[in-house]
PDB file of C-alpha atoms in Angstrom:
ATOM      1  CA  UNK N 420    -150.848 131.620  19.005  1.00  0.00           C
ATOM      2  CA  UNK N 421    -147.364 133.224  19.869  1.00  0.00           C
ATOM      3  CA  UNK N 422    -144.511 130.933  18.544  1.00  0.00           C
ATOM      4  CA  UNK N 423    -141.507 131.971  20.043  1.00  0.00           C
ATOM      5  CA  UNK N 424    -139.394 132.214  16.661  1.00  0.00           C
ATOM      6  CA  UNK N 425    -141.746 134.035  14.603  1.00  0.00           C
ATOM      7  CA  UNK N 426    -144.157 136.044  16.792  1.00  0.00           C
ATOM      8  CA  UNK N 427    -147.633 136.607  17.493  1.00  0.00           C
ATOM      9  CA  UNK N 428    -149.651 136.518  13.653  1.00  0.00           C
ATOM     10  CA  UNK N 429    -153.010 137.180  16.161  1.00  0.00           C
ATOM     11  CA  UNK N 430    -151.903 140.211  17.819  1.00  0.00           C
ATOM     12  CA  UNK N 431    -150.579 141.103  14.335  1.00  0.00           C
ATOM     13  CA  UNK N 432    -153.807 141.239  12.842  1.00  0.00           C
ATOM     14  CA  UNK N 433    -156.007 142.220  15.459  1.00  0.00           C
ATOM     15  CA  UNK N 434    -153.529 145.862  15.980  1.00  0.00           C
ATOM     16  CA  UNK N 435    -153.957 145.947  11.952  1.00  0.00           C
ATOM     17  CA  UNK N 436    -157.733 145.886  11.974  1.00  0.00           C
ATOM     18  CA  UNK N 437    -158.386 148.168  14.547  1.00  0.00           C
ATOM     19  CA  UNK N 438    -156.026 150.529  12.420  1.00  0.00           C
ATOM     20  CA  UNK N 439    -158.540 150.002   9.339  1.00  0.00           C
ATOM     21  CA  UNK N 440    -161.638 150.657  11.716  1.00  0.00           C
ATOM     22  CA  UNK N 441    -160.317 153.606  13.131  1.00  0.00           C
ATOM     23  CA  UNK N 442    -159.090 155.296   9.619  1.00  0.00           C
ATOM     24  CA  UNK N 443    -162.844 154.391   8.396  1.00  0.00           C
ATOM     25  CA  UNK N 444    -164.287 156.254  11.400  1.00  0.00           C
ATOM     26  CA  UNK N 445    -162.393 158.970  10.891  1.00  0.00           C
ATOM     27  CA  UNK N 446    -163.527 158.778   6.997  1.00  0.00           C
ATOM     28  CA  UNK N 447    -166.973 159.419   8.088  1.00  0.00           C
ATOM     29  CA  UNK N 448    -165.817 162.495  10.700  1.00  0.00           C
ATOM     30  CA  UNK N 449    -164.155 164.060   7.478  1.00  0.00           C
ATOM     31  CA  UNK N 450    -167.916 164.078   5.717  1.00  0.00           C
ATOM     32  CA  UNK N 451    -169.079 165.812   8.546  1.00  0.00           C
ATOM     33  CA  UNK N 452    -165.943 168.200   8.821  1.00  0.00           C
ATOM     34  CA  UNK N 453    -166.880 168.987   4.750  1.00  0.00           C
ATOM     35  CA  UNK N 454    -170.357 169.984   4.759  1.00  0.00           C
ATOM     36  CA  UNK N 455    -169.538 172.134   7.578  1.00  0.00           C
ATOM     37  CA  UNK N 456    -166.054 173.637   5.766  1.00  0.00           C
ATOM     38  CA  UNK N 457    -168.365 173.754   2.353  1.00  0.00           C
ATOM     39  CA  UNK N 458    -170.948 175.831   4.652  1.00  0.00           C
ATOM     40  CA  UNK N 459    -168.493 178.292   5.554  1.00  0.00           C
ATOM     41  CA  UNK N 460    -166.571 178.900   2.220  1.00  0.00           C
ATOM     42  CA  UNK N 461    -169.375 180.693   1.213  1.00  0.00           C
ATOM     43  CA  UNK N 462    -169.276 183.133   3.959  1.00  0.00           C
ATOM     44  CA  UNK N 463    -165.980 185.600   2.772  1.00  0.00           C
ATOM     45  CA  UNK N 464    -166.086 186.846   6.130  1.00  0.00           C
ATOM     46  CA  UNK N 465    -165.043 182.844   7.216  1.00  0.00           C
ATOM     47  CA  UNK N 466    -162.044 182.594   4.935  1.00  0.00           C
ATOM     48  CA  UNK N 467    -158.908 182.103   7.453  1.00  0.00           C
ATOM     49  CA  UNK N 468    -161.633 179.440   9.315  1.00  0.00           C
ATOM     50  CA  UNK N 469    -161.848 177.825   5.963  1.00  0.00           C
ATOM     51  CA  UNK N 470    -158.462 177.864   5.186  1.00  0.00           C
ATOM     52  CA  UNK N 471    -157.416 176.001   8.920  1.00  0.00           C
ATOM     53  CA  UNK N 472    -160.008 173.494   8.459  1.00  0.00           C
ATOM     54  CA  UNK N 473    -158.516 172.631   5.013  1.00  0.00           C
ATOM     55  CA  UNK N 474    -155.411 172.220   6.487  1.00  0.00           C
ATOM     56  CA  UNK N 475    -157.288 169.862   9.012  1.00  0.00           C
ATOM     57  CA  UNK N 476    -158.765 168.036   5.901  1.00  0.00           C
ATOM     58  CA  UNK N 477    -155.350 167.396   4.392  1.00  0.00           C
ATOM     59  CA  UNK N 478    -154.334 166.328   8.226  1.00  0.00           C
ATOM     60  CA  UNK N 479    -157.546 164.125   8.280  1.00  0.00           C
ATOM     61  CA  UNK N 480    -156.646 162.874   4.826  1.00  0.00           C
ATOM     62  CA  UNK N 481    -152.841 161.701   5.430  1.00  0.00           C
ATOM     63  CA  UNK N 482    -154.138 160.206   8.618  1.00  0.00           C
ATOM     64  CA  UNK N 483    -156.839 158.251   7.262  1.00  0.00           C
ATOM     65  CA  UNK N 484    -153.845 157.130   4.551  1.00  0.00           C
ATOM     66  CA  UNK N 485    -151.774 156.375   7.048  1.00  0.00           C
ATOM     67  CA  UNK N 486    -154.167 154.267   8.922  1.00  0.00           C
ATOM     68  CA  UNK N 487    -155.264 152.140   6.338  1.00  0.00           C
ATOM     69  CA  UNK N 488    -151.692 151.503   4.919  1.00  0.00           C
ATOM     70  CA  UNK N 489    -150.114 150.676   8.149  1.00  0.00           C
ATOM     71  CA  UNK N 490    -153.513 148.697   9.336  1.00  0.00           C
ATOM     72  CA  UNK N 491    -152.651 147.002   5.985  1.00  0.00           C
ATOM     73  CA  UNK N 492    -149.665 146.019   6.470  1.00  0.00           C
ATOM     74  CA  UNK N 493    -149.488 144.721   9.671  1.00  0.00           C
ATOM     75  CA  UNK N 494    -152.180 142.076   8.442  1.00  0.00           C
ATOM     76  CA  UNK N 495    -149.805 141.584   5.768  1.00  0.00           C
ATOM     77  CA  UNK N 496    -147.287 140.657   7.920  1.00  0.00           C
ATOM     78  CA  UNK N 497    -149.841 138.653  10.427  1.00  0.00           C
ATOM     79  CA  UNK N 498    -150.564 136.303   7.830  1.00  0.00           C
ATOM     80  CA  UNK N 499    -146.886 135.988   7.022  1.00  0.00           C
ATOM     81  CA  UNK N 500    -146.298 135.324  10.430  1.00  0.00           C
ATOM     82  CA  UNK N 501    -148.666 132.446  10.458  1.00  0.00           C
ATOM     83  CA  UNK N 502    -147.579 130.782   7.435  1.00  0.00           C
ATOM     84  CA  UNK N 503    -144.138 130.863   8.673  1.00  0.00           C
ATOM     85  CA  UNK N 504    -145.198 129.337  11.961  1.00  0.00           C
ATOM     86  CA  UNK N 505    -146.987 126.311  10.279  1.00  0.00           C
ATOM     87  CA  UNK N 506    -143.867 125.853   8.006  1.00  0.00           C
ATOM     88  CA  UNK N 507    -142.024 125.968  11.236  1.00  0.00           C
ATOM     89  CA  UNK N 508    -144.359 123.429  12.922  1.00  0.00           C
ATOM     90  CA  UNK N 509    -143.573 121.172   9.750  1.00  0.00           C
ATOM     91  CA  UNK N 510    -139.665 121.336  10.079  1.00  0.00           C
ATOM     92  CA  UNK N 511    -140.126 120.849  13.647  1.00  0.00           C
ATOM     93  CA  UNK N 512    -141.740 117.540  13.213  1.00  0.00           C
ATOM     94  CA  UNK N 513    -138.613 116.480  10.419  1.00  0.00           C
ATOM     95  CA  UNK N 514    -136.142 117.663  12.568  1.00  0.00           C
ATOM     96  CA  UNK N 515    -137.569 115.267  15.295  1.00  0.00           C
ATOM     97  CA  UNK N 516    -138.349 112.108  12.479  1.00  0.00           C
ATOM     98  CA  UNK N 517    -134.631 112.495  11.798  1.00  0.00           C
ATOM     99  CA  UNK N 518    -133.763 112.678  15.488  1.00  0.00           C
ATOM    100  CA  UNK N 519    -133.092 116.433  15.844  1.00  0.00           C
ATOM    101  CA  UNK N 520    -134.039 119.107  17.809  1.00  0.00           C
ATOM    102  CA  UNK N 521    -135.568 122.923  16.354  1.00  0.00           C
ATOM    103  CA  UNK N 522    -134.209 125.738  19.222  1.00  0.00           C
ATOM    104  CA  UNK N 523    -135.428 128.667  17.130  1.00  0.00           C
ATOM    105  CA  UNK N 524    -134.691 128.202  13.855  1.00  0.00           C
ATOM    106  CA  UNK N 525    -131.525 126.156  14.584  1.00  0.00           C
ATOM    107  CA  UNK N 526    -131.471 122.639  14.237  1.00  0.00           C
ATOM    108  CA  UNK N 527    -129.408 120.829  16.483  1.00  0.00           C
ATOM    109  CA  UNK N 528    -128.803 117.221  17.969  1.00  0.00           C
ATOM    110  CA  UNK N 529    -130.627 116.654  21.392  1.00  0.00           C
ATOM    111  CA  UNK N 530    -128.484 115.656  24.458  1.00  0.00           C
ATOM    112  CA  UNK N 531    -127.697 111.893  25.267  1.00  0.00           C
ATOM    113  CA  UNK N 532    -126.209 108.743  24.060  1.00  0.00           C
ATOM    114  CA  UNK N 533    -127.007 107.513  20.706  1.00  0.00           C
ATOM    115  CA  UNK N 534    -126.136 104.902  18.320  1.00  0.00           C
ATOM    116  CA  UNK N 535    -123.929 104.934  15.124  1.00  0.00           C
ATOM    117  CA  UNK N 536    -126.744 104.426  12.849  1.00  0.00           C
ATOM    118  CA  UNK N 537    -128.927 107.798  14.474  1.00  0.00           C
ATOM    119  CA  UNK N 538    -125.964 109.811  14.162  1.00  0.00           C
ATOM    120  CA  UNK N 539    -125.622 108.842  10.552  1.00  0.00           C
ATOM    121  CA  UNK N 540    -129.108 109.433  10.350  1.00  0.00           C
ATOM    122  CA  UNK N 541    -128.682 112.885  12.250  1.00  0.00           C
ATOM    123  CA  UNK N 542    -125.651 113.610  10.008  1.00  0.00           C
ATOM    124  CA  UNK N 543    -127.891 113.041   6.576  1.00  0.00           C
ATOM    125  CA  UNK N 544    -130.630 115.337   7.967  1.00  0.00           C
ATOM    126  CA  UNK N 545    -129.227 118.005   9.603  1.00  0.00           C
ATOM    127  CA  UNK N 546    -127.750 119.823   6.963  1.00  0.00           C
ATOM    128  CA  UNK N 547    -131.083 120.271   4.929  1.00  0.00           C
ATOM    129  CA  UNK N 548    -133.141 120.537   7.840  1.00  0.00           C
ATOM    130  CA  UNK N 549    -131.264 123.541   8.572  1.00  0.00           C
ATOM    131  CA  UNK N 550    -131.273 124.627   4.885  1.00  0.00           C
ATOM    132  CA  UNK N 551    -134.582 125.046   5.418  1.00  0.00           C
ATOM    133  CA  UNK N 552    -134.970 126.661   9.002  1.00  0.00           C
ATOM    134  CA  UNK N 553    -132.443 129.381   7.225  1.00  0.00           C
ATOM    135  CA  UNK N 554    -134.845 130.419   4.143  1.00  0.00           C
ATOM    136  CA  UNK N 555    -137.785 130.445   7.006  1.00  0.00           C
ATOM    137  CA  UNK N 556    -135.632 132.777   8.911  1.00  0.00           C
ATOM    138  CA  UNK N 557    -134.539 134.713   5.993  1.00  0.00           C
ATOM    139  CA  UNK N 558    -138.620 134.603   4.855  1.00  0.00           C
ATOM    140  CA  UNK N 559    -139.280 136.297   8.905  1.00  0.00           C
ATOM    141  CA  UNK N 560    -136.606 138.940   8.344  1.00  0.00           C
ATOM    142  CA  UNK N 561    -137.787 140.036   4.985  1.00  0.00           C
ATOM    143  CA  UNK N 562    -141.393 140.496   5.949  1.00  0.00           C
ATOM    144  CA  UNK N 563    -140.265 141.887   9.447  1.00  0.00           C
ATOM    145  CA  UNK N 564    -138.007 144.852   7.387  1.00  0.00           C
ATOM    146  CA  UNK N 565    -141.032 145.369   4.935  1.00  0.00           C
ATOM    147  CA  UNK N 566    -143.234 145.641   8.072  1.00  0.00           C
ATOM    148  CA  UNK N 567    -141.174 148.033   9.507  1.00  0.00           C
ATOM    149  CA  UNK N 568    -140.500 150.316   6.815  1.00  0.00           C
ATOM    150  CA  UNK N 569    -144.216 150.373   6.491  1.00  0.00           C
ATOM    151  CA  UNK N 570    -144.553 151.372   9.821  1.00  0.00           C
ATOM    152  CA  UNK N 571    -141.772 154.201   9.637  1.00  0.00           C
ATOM    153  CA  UNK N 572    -142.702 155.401   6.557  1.00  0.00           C
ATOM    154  CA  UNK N 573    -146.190 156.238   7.739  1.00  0.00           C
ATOM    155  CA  UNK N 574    -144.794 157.714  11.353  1.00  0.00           C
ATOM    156  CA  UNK N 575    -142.921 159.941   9.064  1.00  0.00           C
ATOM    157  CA  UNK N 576    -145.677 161.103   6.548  1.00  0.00           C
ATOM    158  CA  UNK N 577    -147.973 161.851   9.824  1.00  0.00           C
ATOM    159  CA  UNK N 578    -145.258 163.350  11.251  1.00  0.00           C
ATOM    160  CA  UNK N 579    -144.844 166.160   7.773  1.00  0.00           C
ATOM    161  CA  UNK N 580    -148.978 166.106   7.821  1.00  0.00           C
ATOM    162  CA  UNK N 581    -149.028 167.233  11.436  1.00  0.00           C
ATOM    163  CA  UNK N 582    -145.652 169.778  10.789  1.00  0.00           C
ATOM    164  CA  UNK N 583    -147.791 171.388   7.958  1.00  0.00           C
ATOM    165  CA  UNK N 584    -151.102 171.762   9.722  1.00  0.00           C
ATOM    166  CA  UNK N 585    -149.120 173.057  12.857  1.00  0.00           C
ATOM    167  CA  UNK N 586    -147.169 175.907  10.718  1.00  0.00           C
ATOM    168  CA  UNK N 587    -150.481 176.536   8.751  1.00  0.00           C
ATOM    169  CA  UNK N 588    -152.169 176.877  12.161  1.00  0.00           C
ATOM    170  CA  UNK N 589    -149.471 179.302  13.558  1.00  0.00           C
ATOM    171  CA  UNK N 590    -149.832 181.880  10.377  1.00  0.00           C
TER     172      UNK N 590
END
């Protein structure tokens, strides 16, 4: 379910997996590409074909990594995401015993007349309330910037795996 302050922990999850299940089916293409390079490495004649398709291996290799890791960490972050949502669900429900409103992960007083004894209330509530909206938004930015860095992190070691079979492959 997509909660608009935190995100979407299903989409999260789902993108992860299908990371994971494509880096394992590209585990079992790299068997196949092994035999085949182990075939050839005996054949002297074969040696600049063997020495491209261990380049492809080590490709193959850092993209499998890559795969996983990222596919990891966007589950990670997925089930983050959904513990910060319930937590959010639960200050939602205090703000509103106490007569306050969650907009994001603000808490404010609703619009409209009240008594003196609900804005007392409101007045006693709201500043812990909030406390705790601001650790659940400091908990969504922390796993957001791990997420991310995750994320880059493996663009850039794909993106040096790809360099180096490309300038292997150009030799």
């Amino acid at each position: 379910m997509i909660d608009g302050a935190t995100g979407d922990p299903g989409s999260c999850s789902q993108l992860g997996g299908a990371l994971r299940s494509n880096g394992a089916r590209l585990l079992t293409l790299r068997t196949e590409l092994i035999e085949r390079t182990e075939r050839l490495r005996r054949d002297p004649a074969e040696a600049a074909t063997v020495d491209d398709l261990d380049a492809d291996l080590r490709l193959l290799d850092a993209t499998v990594d890559r795969l996983d890791a990222g596919g990891a960490a966007l589950q990670r972050f997925a089930q983050e995401l959904a513990e910060i949502a319930e937590s959010v669900r639960r200050l939602e429900g205090s703000a509103q015993t106490a007569g306050l409103v969650l907009d994001g992960l603000r808490v404010v007083e609703p619009w409209g007349v009240l008594t003196t004894e609900l804005a007392q209330q409101r007045n006693r509530a709201q500043p812990e309330l909030q406390r705790r909206a601001d650790r659940l938004a400091s908990q969504l930015g922390r796993a957001r910037t791990v997420t991310a860095r995750a994320m880059a992190e493996g663009a850039q070691a794909l993106a040096a795996a790809a360099t180096a079979s490309r300038t292997r492959s150009l030799r």
